[in-house]
Coordinates of N, CA and C in Angstrom, one line a residue:
Chain A
M1 N -24.3 47.1 7.5 CA -24.8 46.5 6.3 C -24.5 47.4 5.0
S2 N -24.5 48.7 5.3 CA -24.4 49.6 4.1 C -23.0 50.0 3.8
A3 N -22.0 49.6 4.7 CA -20.6 50.0 4.4 C -20.2 49.3 3.1
P4 N -19.3 50.0 2.3 CA -18.8 49.3 1.1 C -18.0 48.1 1.4
L5 N -17.9 47.2 0.5 CA -17.0 46.0 0.7 C -15.6 46.4 0.6
A6 N -14.8 45.6 1.4 CA -13.4 45.9 1.4 C -12.7 45.7 0.0
T7 N -11.6 46.2 -0.1 CA -10.8 46.0 -1.3 C -10.2 44.6 -1.4
P8 N -10.5 43.8 -2.4 CA -9.9 42.4 -2.4 C -8.4 42.4 -2.6
R9 N -7.8 41.4 -2.1 CA -6.3 41.3 -2.3 C -6.1 40.2 -3.2
L10 N -5.3 40.5 -4.3 CA -5.0 39.5 -5.4 C -3.6 39.2 -5.5
R11 N -3.3 38.0 -5.9 CA -1.9 37.7 -6.3 C -2.0 37.0 -7.6
V12 N -1.6 37.8 -8.6 CA -1.7 37.4 -10.0 C -0.3 37.7 -10.7
P13 N 0.3 36.8 -11.3 CA 1.6 37.1 -12.0 C 1.4 38.1 -13.1
R14 N 2.4 38.9 -13.3 CA 2.3 39.9 -14.4 C 2.4 39.3 -15.8
S15 N 3.2 38.3 -15.8 CA 3.4 37.6 -17.1 C 3.3 36.1 -17.0
A16 N 3.1 35.5 -18.0 CA 2.9 34.0 -18.0 C 3.2 33.5 -19.4
R17 N 3.5 32.2 -19.5 CA 3.8 31.6 -20.8 C 2.4 31.1 -21.4
R18 N 2.5 31.3 -22.7 CA 1.2 30.9 -23.5 C 0.7 29.5 -23.1
G19 N -0.5 29.3 -22.8 CA -1.1 28.1 -22.5 C -0.6 27.3 -21.3
E20 N 0.2 27.9 -20.5 CA 0.6 27.3 -19.3 C -0.1 27.7 -18.0
A21 N -0.3 26.8 -17.1 CA -1.0 27.1 -15.9 C -0.3 28.1 -15.0
F22 N -0.9 29.1 -14.5 CA -0.4 30.0 -13.5 C -1.4 30.1 -12.3
E23 N -0.8 30.4 -11.2 CA -1.6 30.4 -9.9 C -2.2 31.8 -9.7
I24 N -3.4 31.7 -9.2 CA -4.0 33.0 -8.8 C -4.5 32.8 -7.4
R25 N -4.1 33.7 -6.5 CA -4.6 33.6 -5.0 C -5.4 34.9 -4.8
C26 N -6.5 34.7 -4.2 CA -7.4 35.9 -3.9 C -8.0 35.9 -2.5
L27 N -7.9 37.0 -1.8 CA -8.5 37.1 -0.4 C -9.5 38.2 -0.3
M28 N -10.6 37.9 0.1 CA -11.6 39.0 0.3 C -11.9 39.2 1.8
T29 N -11.7 40.3 2.3 CA -12.0 40.5 3.8 C -13.5 40.7 3.9
H30 N -14.1 39.8 4.7 CA -15.6 39.9 4.9 C -15.9 38.9 6.0
P31 N -16.8 39.4 7.0 CA -17.2 38.6 8.1 C -17.9 37.3 7.8
M32 N -18.7 37.2 6.7 CA -19.4 36.0 6.3 C -20.3 35.6 7.5
E33 N -21.0 36.5 8.0 CA -21.9 36.3 9.2 C -23.1 35.5 8.8
T34 N -23.3 34.3 9.3 CA -24.5 33.5 8.8 C -25.7 33.9 9.5
G35 N -25.7 34.6 10.7 CA -26.9 34.9 11.4 C -27.4 33.7 12.3
L36 N -26.5 32.6 12.3 CA -26.9 31.4 13.0 C -26.4 31.5 14.4
R37 N -25.4 32.2 14.8 CA -24.9 32.2 16.0 C -25.8 32.9 17.1
P38 N -25.9 32.3 18.3 CA -26.9 32.7 19.3 C -26.9 34.3 19.5
D39 N -25.8 34.9 19.6 CA -25.7 36.3 19.9 C -25.2 37.1 18.7
A40 N -25.6 36.6 17.6 CA -24.9 37.1 16.4 C -25.6 38.4 15.8
P41 N -24.7 39.1 15.1 CA -25.1 40.2 14.2 C -26.1 39.7 13.1
P42 N -26.8 40.5 12.4 CA -27.6 39.9 11.4 C -26.8 39.3 10.3
R43 N -27.4 38.4 9.5 CA -26.8 37.7 8.4 C -26.1 38.7 7.5
D44 N -24.9 38.4 7.1 CA -24.1 39.3 6.0 C -23.2 38.4 5.4
M45 N -23.5 37.9 4.2 CA -22.8 36.9 3.5 C -22.5 37.3 2.0
L46 N -21.2 37.1 1.7 CA -20.8 37.2 0.2 C -21.5 35.9 -0.4
N47 N -22.0 36.0 -1.6 CA -22.5 34.8 -2.1 C -21.9 34.5 -3.5
R48 N -21.1 35.3 -4.0 CA -20.6 34.9 -5.3 C -19.2 35.6 -5.7
L49 N -18.4 34.8 -6.3 CA -17.2 35.2 -6.9 C -17.1 34.9 -8.3
L50 N -17.0 35.9 -9.1 CA -17.0 35.6 -10.5 C -15.7 36.0 -11.2
V51 N -15.0 35.2 -11.9 CA -13.8 35.5 -12.5 C -13.9 35.5 -14.0
R52 N -13.6 36.5 -14.7 CA -13.7 36.6 -16.2 C -12.4 36.9 -16.8
V53 N -12.2 36.3 -17.9 CA -11.0 36.6 -18.7 C -11.5 37.3 -20.0
E54 N -11.1 38.5 -20.2 CA -11.6 39.3 -21.4 C -13.0 39.1 -21.6
G55 N -13.8 39.2 -20.5 CA -15.3 39.1 -20.5 C -15.8 37.7 -20.6
E56 N -15.0 36.7 -20.7 CA -15.5 35.3 -20.8 C -15.3 34.6 -19.4
V57 N -16.4 34.0 -18.9 CA -16.4 33.4 -17.5 C -15.4 32.3 -17.5
A58 N -14.5 32.4 -16.5 CA -13.6 31.3 -16.2 C -14.0 30.5 -15.0
L59 N -14.4 31.2 -13.9 CA -14.8 30.6 -12.7 C -15.9 31.3 -12.1
D60 N -16.9 30.6 -11.7 CA -18.2 31.2 -11.1 C -18.5 30.4 -9.8
A61 N -18.2 31.1 -8.7 CA -18.3 30.4 -7.4 C -19.5 30.9 -6.6
T62 N -20.3 30.0 -6.2 CA -21.4 30.3 -5.3 C -21.0 30.0 -3.8
L63 N -20.9 30.9 -3.0 CA -20.4 30.7 -1.6 C -21.7 30.6 -0.7
R64 N -21.7 29.6 0.2 CA -22.8 29.4 1.1 C -22.3 29.5 2.6
N65 N -23.2 29.1 3.5 CA -22.9 29.2 4.9 C -21.5 28.6 5.3
G66 N -21.1 27.5 4.7 CA -20.0 26.8 5.1 C -18.7 27.4 4.7
T67 N -18.7 28.5 3.9 CA -17.5 29.2 3.5 C -17.0 30.0 4.6
A68 N -15.7 29.9 5.0 CA -15.1 30.6 6.1 C -15.2 32.1 5.9
A69 N -15.0 32.9 7.0 CA -14.9 34.3 6.9 C -13.6 34.7 6.2
N70 N -13.6 35.8 5.6 CA -12.5 36.3 4.7 C -12.2 35.3 3.6
P71 N -13.1 35.1 2.7 CA -13.0 33.9 1.7 C -11.6 34.1 0.9
Y72 N -11.0 32.9 0.9 CA -9.7 32.8 0.2 C -9.7 31.7 -0.8
H73 N -9.3 32.0 -2.0 CA -9.4 31.0 -3.0 C -8.1 30.9 -3.8
V74 N -7.7 29.7 -4.2 CA -6.5 29.5 -5.0 C -7.0 28.7 -6.2
F75 N -6.6 29.1 -7.4 CA -7.0 28.4 -8.6 C -6.0 28.7 -9.7
F76 N -6.1 28.0 -10.8 CA -5.1 28.0 -11.9 C -5.7 28.4 -13.2
L77 N -5.2 29.3 -13.9 CA -5.8 29.8 -15.2 C -4.7 29.5 -16.3
R78 N -5.1 29.6 -17.5 CA -4.2 29.6 -18.6 C -4.7 30.6 -19.7
L79 N -3.7 31.2 -20.4 CA -4.2 32.2 -21.4 C -3.4 31.9 -22.7
E80 N -4.1 32.3 -23.8 CA -3.5 32.2 -25.0 C -2.9 33.5 -25.5
R81 N -3.3 34.6 -24.9 CA -2.8 35.9 -25.3 C -3.0 36.7 -24.0
S82 N -2.3 37.9 -24.1 CA -2.3 38.8 -23.0 C -3.8 39.3 -22.7
S83 N -4.2 39.2 -21.5 CA -5.6 39.5 -21.2 C -5.8 40.2 -19.9
E84 N -7.0 40.7 -19.8 CA -7.4 41.3 -18.5 C -8.3 40.3 -17.7
I85 N -7.9 40.1 -16.5 CA -8.7 39.2 -15.7 C -9.5 40.1 -14.7
E86 N -10.8 39.8 -14.7 CA -11.7 40.5 -13.9 C -12.3 39.7 -12.7
F87 N -12.3 40.2 -11.5 CA -12.8 39.5 -10.4 C -13.9 40.3 -9.8
I88 N -15.1 39.7 -9.6 CA -16.2 40.4 -9.0 C -16.8 39.6 -7.8
W89 N -16.7 40.2 -6.6 CA -17.4 39.6 -5.5 C -18.7 40.3 -5.2
S90 N -19.8 39.5 -5.0 CA -21.0 40.2 -4.6 C -21.7 39.6 -3.4
D91 N -22.4 40.4 -2.7 CA -23.0 39.9 -1.5 C -24.6 39.8 -1.6
E92 N -25.3 39.3 -0.6 CA -26.6 39.1 -0.7 C -27.4 40.3 -0.7
G93 N -26.8 41.4 -0.2 CA -27.6 42.8 -0.2 C -27.3 43.4 -1.4
G94 N -26.7 42.8 -2.5 CA -26.6 43.5 -3.7 C -25.4 44.3 -4.0
R95 N -24.5 44.4 -2.9 CA -23.3 45.1 -3.0 C -22.3 44.3 -3.8
S96 N -21.4 44.9 -4.5 CA -20.4 44.2 -5.2 C -19.1 45.0 -5.3
V97 N -18.0 44.4 -5.5 CA -16.7 45.0 -5.7 C -16.0 44.3 -6.8
R98 N -15.2 45.1 -7.6 CA -14.7 44.6 -8.8 C -13.2 44.9 -8.8
A99 N -12.4 44.0 -9.2 CA -10.9 44.2 -9.2 C -10.4 43.6 -10.5
T100 N -9.3 44.2 -11.1 CA -8.8 43.6 -12.3 C -7.3 43.4 -12.3
A101 N -6.8 42.5 -13.0 CA -5.4 42.3 -13.2 C -5.0 42.0 -14.6
R102 N -3.9 42.5 -15.0 CA -3.5 42.3 -16.4 C -2.4 41.3 -16.5
V103 N -2.5 40.2 -17.3 CA -1.4 39.3 -17.4 C -0.9 39.3 -18.8
T104 N 0.4 39.5 -19.0 CA 1.1 39.6 -20.3 C 1.6 38.2 -20.7
I105 N 1.3 37.8 -21.9 CA 1.9 36.6 -22.4 C 3.1 37.0 -23.2
A106 N 4.2 36.5 -22.9 CA 5.4 36.9 -23.6 C 5.5 36.3 -24.9
Chain B
M1 N -57.3 23.2 28.1 CA -56.7 21.8 28.4 C -56.4 21.2 27.0
Q2 N -57.3 21.1 26.2 CA -57.1 20.6 24.8 C -56.1 21.4 24.1
N3 N -56.2 22.6 24.3 CA -55.2 23.6 23.6 C -53.9 23.4 24.0
S4 N -53.6 23.3 25.4 CA -52.2 23.2 25.8 C -51.6 21.9 25.4
R5 N -52.5 20.8 25.3 CA -51.9 19.5 24.9 C -51.4 19.6 23.5
L6 N -52.3 20.3 22.7 CA -51.9 20.4 21.2 C -50.6 21.2 21.2
R7 N -50.5 22.3 22.0 CA -49.3 23.1 21.9 C -48.1 22.2 22.3
R8 N -48.3 21.4 23.4 CA -47.1 20.6 23.8 C -46.7 19.6 22.7
R9 N -47.7 19.1 22.1 CA -47.4 18.1 21.0 C -46.7 18.9 19.8
A10 N -47.1 20.1 19.6 CA -46.4 20.9 18.5 C -44.9 21.1 18.9
I11 N -44.7 21.4 20.2 CA -43.4 21.7 20.6 C -42.5 20.4 20.5
L12 N -43.1 19.3 20.9 CA -42.3 18.1 20.9 C -42.0 17.7 19.4
A13 N -42.9 18.0 18.5 CA -42.7 17.7 17.1 C -41.5 18.6 16.6
L14 N -41.4 19.8 17.1 CA -40.4 20.7 16.7 C -39.0 20.2 17.2
I15 N -39.1 19.7 18.5 CA -37.7 19.2 19.0 C -37.3 18.0 18.3
A16 N -38.2 17.2 18.0 CA -37.9 15.9 17.3 C -37.4 16.1 15.9
L17 N -37.7 17.3 15.3 CA -37.4 17.5 13.8 C -36.0 17.6 13.4
P18 N -35.0 18.3 14.1 CA -33.7 18.6 13.6 C -32.9 17.4 13.0
W19 N -32.9 16.2 13.7 CA -32.0 15.2 13.2 C -32.3 14.5 11.9
P20 N -33.5 14.0 11.6 CA -33.9 13.6 10.3 C -33.8 14.7 9.3
A21 N -34.2 15.9 9.7 CA -34.2 17.0 8.8 C -32.8 17.3 8.4
M22 N -31.8 17.2 9.2 CA -30.5 17.5 8.8 C -30.0 16.5 7.8
A23 N -30.3 15.2 8.1 CA -29.8 14.2 7.2 C -30.4 14.4 5.8
S24 N -31.7 14.5 5.8 CA -32.4 14.8 4.5 C -32.0 16.1 3.9
G25 N -31.6 17.1 4.7 CA -31.1 18.4 4.2 C -29.8 18.1 3.4
L26 N -28.9 17.3 3.9 CA -27.7 16.9 3.1 C -28.1 16.4 1.8
Q27 N -29.0 15.3 1.8 CA -29.4 14.7 0.6 C -30.0 15.7 -0.4
D28 N -30.9 16.6 0.2 CA -31.5 17.5 -0.6 C -30.5 18.4 -1.3
A29 N -29.5 18.9 -0.5 CA -28.5 19.8 -1.0 C -27.7 19.2 -2.1
I30 N -27.4 17.9 -2.0 CA -26.6 17.2 -3.0 C -27.5 17.0 -4.3
R31 N -28.8 16.6 -4.0 CA -29.7 16.4 -5.2 C -29.9 17.7 -5.9
D32 N -30.1 18.8 -5.2 CA -30.2 20.2 -5.8 C -29.0 20.5 -6.6
A33 N -27.9 20.2 -6.2 CA -26.7 20.6 -6.9 C -26.3 19.7 -8.1
V34 N -26.5 18.4 -7.9 CA -26.0 17.5 -9.0 C -27.1 16.5 -9.5
G35 N -28.3 16.5 -8.9 CA -29.4 15.6 -9.5 C -29.1 14.2 -9.0
E36 N -29.9 13.3 -9.5 CA -29.7 11.9 -9.1 C -28.7 11.2 -10.0
G37 N -28.2 10.1 -9.5 CA -27.3 9.3 -10.4 C -26.1 8.8 -9.6
E38 N -25.3 8.0 -10.3 CA -24.2 7.3 -9.7 C -22.9 8.1 -9.6
F39 N -22.0 7.9 -8.7 CA -20.7 8.5 -8.6 C -19.6 7.6 -8.7
T40 N -18.5 8.0 -9.3 CA -17.3 7.2 -9.2 C -16.4 7.8 -8.1
E41 N -15.7 6.9 -7.4 CA -15.0 7.4 -6.2 C -13.5 7.6 -6.6
S42 N -13.2 7.6 -7.9 CA -11.8 7.7 -8.3 C -11.6 8.9 -9.1
G43 N -10.4 9.4 -9.2 CA -10.0 10.5 -10.1 C -10.3 11.9 -9.4
I44 N -10.5 11.9 -8.1 CA -10.7 13.1 -7.3 C -10.1 13.0 -6.0
T45 N -9.4 14.0 -5.5 CA -8.8 13.9 -4.2 C -9.3 15.2 -3.5
L46 N -9.6 14.9 -2.2 CA -10.1 16.0 -1.3 C -9.1 15.9 -0.1
T47 N -8.3 17.1 0.2 CA -7.4 17.1 1.2 C -7.8 18.1 2.3
L48 N -7.9 17.6 3.5 CA -8.2 18.4 4.6 C -7.3 18.1 5.8
P49 N -7.0 19.0 6.7 CA -6.2 18.6 7.8 C -6.9 17.5 8.7
A50 N -6.3 16.5 9.2 CA -6.9 15.5 10.0 C -7.5 16.1 11.2
T51 N -6.9 17.0 11.8 CA -7.5 17.8 12.9 C -7.2 19.3 12.7
A52 N -8.3 20.0 12.6 CA -8.2 21.5 12.5 C -8.4 22.1 13.9
E53 N -7.4 23.0 14.2 CA -7.5 23.7 15.5 C -8.8 24.7 15.5
N54 N -8.9 25.4 14.4 CA -10.0 26.3 14.4 C -11.0 25.9 13.3
G55 N -12.2 25.5 13.8 CA -13.2 25.1 12.8 C -13.7 26.2 11.9
G56 N -13.4 27.4 12.3 CA -13.9 28.6 11.4 C -13.0 28.8 10.2
Q57 N -11.8 28.2 10.2 CA -11.0 28.4 9.0 C -10.3 27.1 8.7
V58 N -10.9 26.2 8.0 CA -10.3 24.9 7.8 C -9.9 24.9 6.2
P59 N -8.5 24.8 6.0 CA -8.1 24.8 4.6 C -8.5 23.5 3.9
L60 N -8.8 23.7 2.6 CA -9.4 22.5 1.9 C -8.9 22.6 0.4
T61 N -8.4 21.4 -0.1 CA -8.0 21.5 -1.5 C -8.7 20.3 -2.2
V62 N -9.2 20.6 -3.4 CA -9.9 19.5 -4.3 C -9.0 19.5 -5.5
Q63 N -8.6 18.3 -5.8 CA -7.9 18.1 -7.1 C -8.6 17.0 -7.9
V64 N -8.9 17.3 -9.2 CA -9.6 16.4 -10.0 C -8.7 16.0 -11.2
E65 N -8.6 14.8 -11.5 CA -7.8 14.3 -12.7 C -8.5 14.7 -13.9
S66 N -8.0 15.6 -14.7 CA -8.8 16.1 -15.9 C -7.8 16.8 -16.8
P67 N -8.0 16.6 -18.0 CA -7.0 17.3 -19.0 C -7.4 18.8 -19.2
Q68 N -8.6 19.1 -18.7 CA -9.1 20.5 -18.9 C -9.1 21.0 -20.3
T69 N -9.5 20.2 -21.2 CA -9.7 20.6 -22.6 C -11.1 20.9 -22.9
P70 N -11.4 21.6 -24.0 CA -12.9 21.8 -24.2 C -13.7 20.6 -24.4
A71 N -13.0 19.5 -24.8 CA -13.8 18.2 -24.9 C -14.0 17.5 -23.5
L72 N -13.0 17.6 -22.7 CA -13.1 17.0 -21.4 C -12.6 17.9 -20.3
H73 N -13.5 18.4 -19.5 CA -13.1 19.3 -18.4 C -14.1 19.2 -17.2
V74 N -13.7 19.7 -16.1 CA -14.6 19.8 -15.0 C -15.5 20.9 -15.1
T75 N -16.9 20.7 -15.1 CA -17.8 21.8 -15.2 C -18.2 22.4 -13.8
A76 N -18.1 21.5 -12.7 CA -18.5 22.0 -11.4 C -17.9 21.2 -10.4
I77 N -17.6 21.9 -9.3 CA -17.1 21.3 -8.1 C -18.0 21.8 -7.0
H78 N -18.6 20.8 -6.3 CA -19.5 21.2 -5.2 C -18.9 20.6 -3.8
L79 N -19.1 21.4 -2.7 CA -18.6 21.0 -1.5 C -19.7 20.9 -0.5
F80 N -19.7 19.9 0.3 CA -20.7 19.7 1.4 C -20.2 19.3 2.7
A81 N -20.7 19.8 3.8 CA -20.3 19.4 5.1 C -21.4 18.7 5.8
T82 N -21.2 17.4 6.1 CA -22.3 16.5 6.5 C -23.0 17.0 7.8
R83 N -22.3 17.6 8.7 CA -22.9 17.9 10.0 C -22.9 19.3 10.3
N84 N -22.8 20.2 9.4 CA -23.0 21.6 9.6 C -24.4 22.0 9.7
P85 N -24.8 23.1 10.3 CA -26.2 23.4 10.4 C -26.8 23.5 9.0
T86 N -26.1 24.1 8.0 CA -26.6 24.0 6.7 C -25.4 23.2 5.8
P87 N -25.7 22.2 5.2 CA -24.7 21.4 4.6 C -23.9 22.0 3.3
G88 N -24.6 22.9 2.6 CA -24.0 23.4 1.4 C -22.7 24.3 1.8
V89 N -21.6 24.1 1.3 CA -20.4 24.9 1.5 C -20.2 26.0 0.4
A90 N -20.0 25.4 -0.8 CA -19.8 26.2 -2.0 C -20.0 25.4 -3.2
S91 N -20.2 26.1 -4.3 CA -20.3 25.4 -5.6 C -19.4 26.3 -6.5
F92 N -18.6 25.6 -7.3 CA -17.7 26.3 -8.3 C -18.1 25.8 -9.6
R93 N -18.3 26.7 -10.6 CA -18.5 26.4 -12.0 C -17.2 26.7 -12.7
L94 N -16.7 25.7 -13.4 CA -15.4 25.9 -14.1 C -15.6 25.8 -15.6
T95 N -14.7 26.5 -16.3 CA -14.6 26.4 -17.7 C -13.2 25.9 -18.2
P96 N -13.0 25.6 -19.4 CA -11.6 25.2 -19.8 C -10.5 26.3 -19.7
L97 N -10.9 27.5 -19.4 CA -9.9 28.5 -19.1 C -9.2 28.2 -17.7
V98 N -9.9 27.5 -16.9 CA -9.2 27.0 -15.7 C -8.3 25.8 -16.1
A99 N -6.9 26.1 -15.9 CA -5.9 25.3 -16.5 C -5.8 23.9 -15.7
R100 N -6.1 23.9 -14.4 CA -5.9 22.7 -13.7 C -7.2 22.5 -12.9
A101 N -7.7 21.3 -12.8 CA -9.0 21.1 -12.0 C -8.6 21.0 -10.5
E102 N -8.1 22.1 -10.0 CA -7.6 22.1 -8.6 C -8.1 23.5 -8.0
L103 N -8.6 23.3 -6.7 CA -9.1 24.5 -6.2 C -8.7 24.5 -4.7
Q104 N -8.5 25.6 -4.1 CA -8.1 25.7 -2.7 C -9.0 26.7 -2.1
T105 N -9.7 26.4 -0.9 CA -10.5 27.4 -0.3 C -10.4 27.1 1.2
R106 N -11.2 27.9 2.0 CA -11.2 27.7 3.5 C -12.7 27.5 3.9
I107 N -13.0 26.6 4.7 CA -14.4 26.3 5.0 C -14.6 26.3 6.5
R108 N -15.9 26.4 6.9 CA -16.3 26.3 8.3 C -16.8 25.0 8.7
L109 N -16.3 24.3 9.8 CA -16.9 23.1 10.2 C -17.4 23.2 11.6
A110 N -18.6 22.8 11.9 CA -19.2 23.0 13.2 C -18.7 22.0 14.2
E111 N -18.4 20.8 13.7 CA -17.9 19.7 14.7 C -17.3 18.6 13.8
H112 N -16.8 17.5 14.5 CA -16.2 16.4 13.8 C -17.2 15.8 12.8
Q113 N -16.7 15.7 11.6 CA -17.7 15.4 10.5 C -16.9 14.9 9.2
Q114 N -17.7 14.6 8.2 CA -17.2 14.3 6.9 C -17.5 15.4 6.0
V115 N -16.5 15.6 5.0 CA -16.7 16.6 4.0 C -16.7 15.9 2.7
I116 N -17.7 16.3 1.9 CA -17.9 15.6 0.6 C -17.6 16.6 -0.5
A117 N -16.7 16.2 -1.4 CA -16.5 16.9 -2.7 C -17.1 16.2 -3.8
I118 N -17.8 16.9 -4.7 CA -18.4 16.2 -5.9 C -18.0 17.0 -7.1
A119 N -17.4 16.3 -8.1 CA -17.0 17.0 -9.4 C -17.9 16.5 -10.4
V120 N -18.4 17.3 -11.3 CA -19.2 17.0 -12.5 C -18.3 17.3 -13.7
M121 N -18.2 16.3 -14.6 CA -17.3 16.4 -15.8 C -18.2 16.8 -16.9
S122 N -17.5 17.3 -18.0 CA -18.3 17.8 -19.1 C -18.9 16.6 -19.9
D123 N -18.5 15.4 -19.7 CA -19.1 14.2 -20.3 C -20.3 13.7 -19.5
G124 N -20.6 14.4 -18.4 CA -21.8 14.0 -17.6 C -21.4 13.1 -16.4
T125 N -20.2 12.6 -16.3 CA -19.9 11.6 -15.3 C -19.6 12.5 -14.0
R126 N -19.9 11.9 -12.9 CA -19.7 12.5 -11.6 C -18.7 11.8 -10.7
R127 N -17.9 12.5 -10.0 CA -16.9 11.9 -9.1 C -17.1 12.4 -7.7
R128 N -16.8 11.5 -6.8 CA -17.0 12.0 -5.3 C -15.9 11.6 -4.5
A129 N -15.5 12.4 -3.6 CA -14.4 12.2 -2.6 C -15.0 12.6 -1.3
V130 N -14.6 11.7 -0.2 CA -15.0 12.1 1.2 C -13.8 12.1 2.0
A131 N -13.8 13.1 3.0 CA -12.7 13.2 3.9 C -13.2 13.5 5.2
E132 N -12.6 12.9 6.2 CA -13.0 13.1 7.6 C -12.2 14.2 8.2
A133 N -12.8 15.1 9.1 CA -12.1 16.1 9.7 C -12.6 16.3 11.1
R134 N -11.7 16.4 12.0 CA -11.9 16.7 13.4 C -11.6 18.2 13.6
V135 N -12.4 18.8 14.5 CA -12.1 20.2 14.7 C -12.0 20.3 16.3
S136 N -11.1 21.2 16.8 CA -10.9 21.5 18.1 C -11.9 22.5 18.6
T137 N -12.2 23.4 17.8 CA -13.2 24.5 18.2 C -14.1 24.6 17.0
G138 N -15.4 24.4 17.3 CA -16.4 24.5 16.2 C -16.4 25.9 15.6
G139 N -16.6 25.9 14.3 CA -16.5 27.2 13.6 C -17.8 27.8 13.1
C140 N -18.9 27.2 13.5 CA -20.2 27.8 12.9 C -21.0 28.5 13.9
L141 N -21.0 28.1 15.1 CA -21.9 28.7 16.1 C -21.2 29.4 17.2
S142 N -19.9 29.6 17.1 CA -19.2 30.4 18.1 C -18.4 31.5 17.5

């Protein structure tokens, strides 16, 4: 329970065109243990993925029991100017991990 | 004597509980997420494999027809699995920074069942899509 969360894996383009959609893929290694299995280890779930662009919330996901282990998400963003995208995964035990990526608008 | 009969009755009541509780659990989960009201069944697509080999990792895509402008965009996408031990899968809150109302994730399915996606638009309308999925190996309890 107390081990730190894994480093998330991100695929974000380095540059994009102004106002055009670009794809973001992110994978977080995590067992997502619901505690429901008969011989299971105790519950250990990530419950939130928050994506912010220059501090402004773009996507706020609440993950529940039905989310598969190693949560993987694909979505599309668009930017008007070069920005820092921030990803924060947090779990029910209060641990969290943060990753950032910078996208340059040509 | 009186005591053991009472106990037996209590145990029977517990055994009888899961089925209706599950169905109303799904309704409660949907009501908690989006409240009461009507759904349109168009303008939203939910894609799942017809048969998933591994119920623990079922890829899922939701696409909503939406211009994603500040005036009209998807504010939330909710996913439910009708026959999982707990029906809520995930909820996503979106803003106009999300360029396309399209999301891909991977979910867990315990058995053959329906998956429901509900999208809430910024004008308050709600859309619903349902897809059927078979699983070869259940992904929740194994």
